[in-house]
Amino acid sequence: MLSNIRIVLVQTFHPGNIGAAARAMKTMGLTNLVLVNPRSFPDEEATRLAAGATDVLENARVVTSLEAAVQDCVQVIGASARLRSLPLPHFDEPDEMAEQVILNAANAPVALVFGRERSGLTNDEIRCCTHQVSIPANPEYGILNLSQAVQILAYETHRAWRKRAGNDFTYQRPLDATPPSREQFVHFQDHLGRLMQQSGFLTQPHARTEEQLQALFARAQPSRKELSLLRGLLSAFEAHFPKQP
Amino acid sequence: MLSNIRIVLVQTFHPGNIGAAARAMKTMGLTNLVLVNPRSFPDEEATRLAAGATDVLENARVVTSLEAAVQDCVQVIGASARLRSLPLPHFDEPDEMAEQVILNAANAPVALVFGRERSGLTNDEIRCCTHQVSIPANPEYGILNLSQAVQILAYETHRAWRKRAGNDFTYQRPLDATPPSREQFVHFQDHLGRLMQQSGFLTQPHARTEEQLQALFARAQPSRKELSLLRGLLSAFEAHFPKQP
């Protein structure tokens, strides 16, 4: 599915942007890059900024027209900071675009087309597109660097893919520490409650205060190990109290 | 609200990343940058890559510890590719993080903290944080360039801000062409229907075929001007039909 998503860069001026775009793509699981008349490619600067994504550069297809880049695509989305007067269907929000892209890319190639750094896409190139998308930005300064625009749209595409049921993405999570059993947690609460009394903190049974503090600890969701540390701390405090009857 | 959101870069090695991060921030309406022990700043490379965001660099605060950068913040989110064993509350998804950030930033400063290019944040620095966030990425190659990570989290923050009721963001849209009146549209449909018959396309009244084509034109939402062009086109076709009784 992600392999059906094609990133097309038209007449990119700075080879560094090509490299950075390749890296941006690969971090989001995209590998299909097409370059239309790049000013300088291959180029050391592209290789340098691609970092671990030089394979994307090596597999990139270089063509001489946008038409050649997208003729087999069922959807061609032109990313443009400046909307043209040619009223193509337009996505206000990249996430809406990404949902459609993921749907269509299940079956056939879909292209995201990025124009030149300074002048974007020509009207002829817009005519190769089925849709336009803009990245909502600061109205006072809304022109993103080319590779940053690629990163954002690739990110949104990945996000739409993640959110679709049935994909095989798993989140990277911290090692889940074992939670305590209910019994262990109740022992802790009893210990804490006892010390609240014995320390003189609660001069008379104050169910509310005790509940509030207990709720704090419950919300913290201590692991088994953390609970054990807390018990040890309470015991260390307790050792200084006067002997209890 | 957005002015309460602080981007903190810890010991950034490449000044180019500082510049690119400043640009990324500004495109998303963020202007509050703090640098903790940057290796080289100010620097020509930072200025060059900042493009139109050199004001963000000029206003950046430089400090010698992360604690100094975030001590007045009510929420400090550490962006990290590698989750540490210190189990801070963790956002699986940057959009969930961004919603909280926008809520909190209404009233007090909130910091997004980014670590070193190679090694991220130290354990001591994680201890300055209240939360962690990762950017879900390709498990085979998931380390984004620092300024790209800033761009994505800034973008998500801007998105959360856009989606909140009451903000003053307006989408950039193509000049809205005037839609036709209902009467004008019905005249077009009648004209089209007539020509479907007279051209021999519909040998007998085929309500279904006629409906389907009419629906296509309705879906295209032609502007008044486009409808006028279509009428002219139909008339040009019509001129070649045999005279109708």
PDB file of C-alpha atoms in Angstrom, chain A residues 4 35 37 102 167 197:
ATOM      1  CA  ASN A   4       1.962   2.680  -4.316  1.00  0.00           C
ATOM      2  CA  LEU A  35      12.524  13.386 -10.200  1.00  0.00           C
ATOM      3  CA  ASN A  37      14.342  17.379 -14.661  1.00  0.00           C
ATOM      4  CA  ILE A 102      -4.317   5.690   1.584  1.00  0.00           C
ATOM      5  CA  ASN A 167      -2.419  -2.326   9.328  1.00  0.00           C
ATOM      6  CA  GLN A 197      -2.797   8.907  61.280  1.00  0.00           C
TER       7      GLN A 197
END
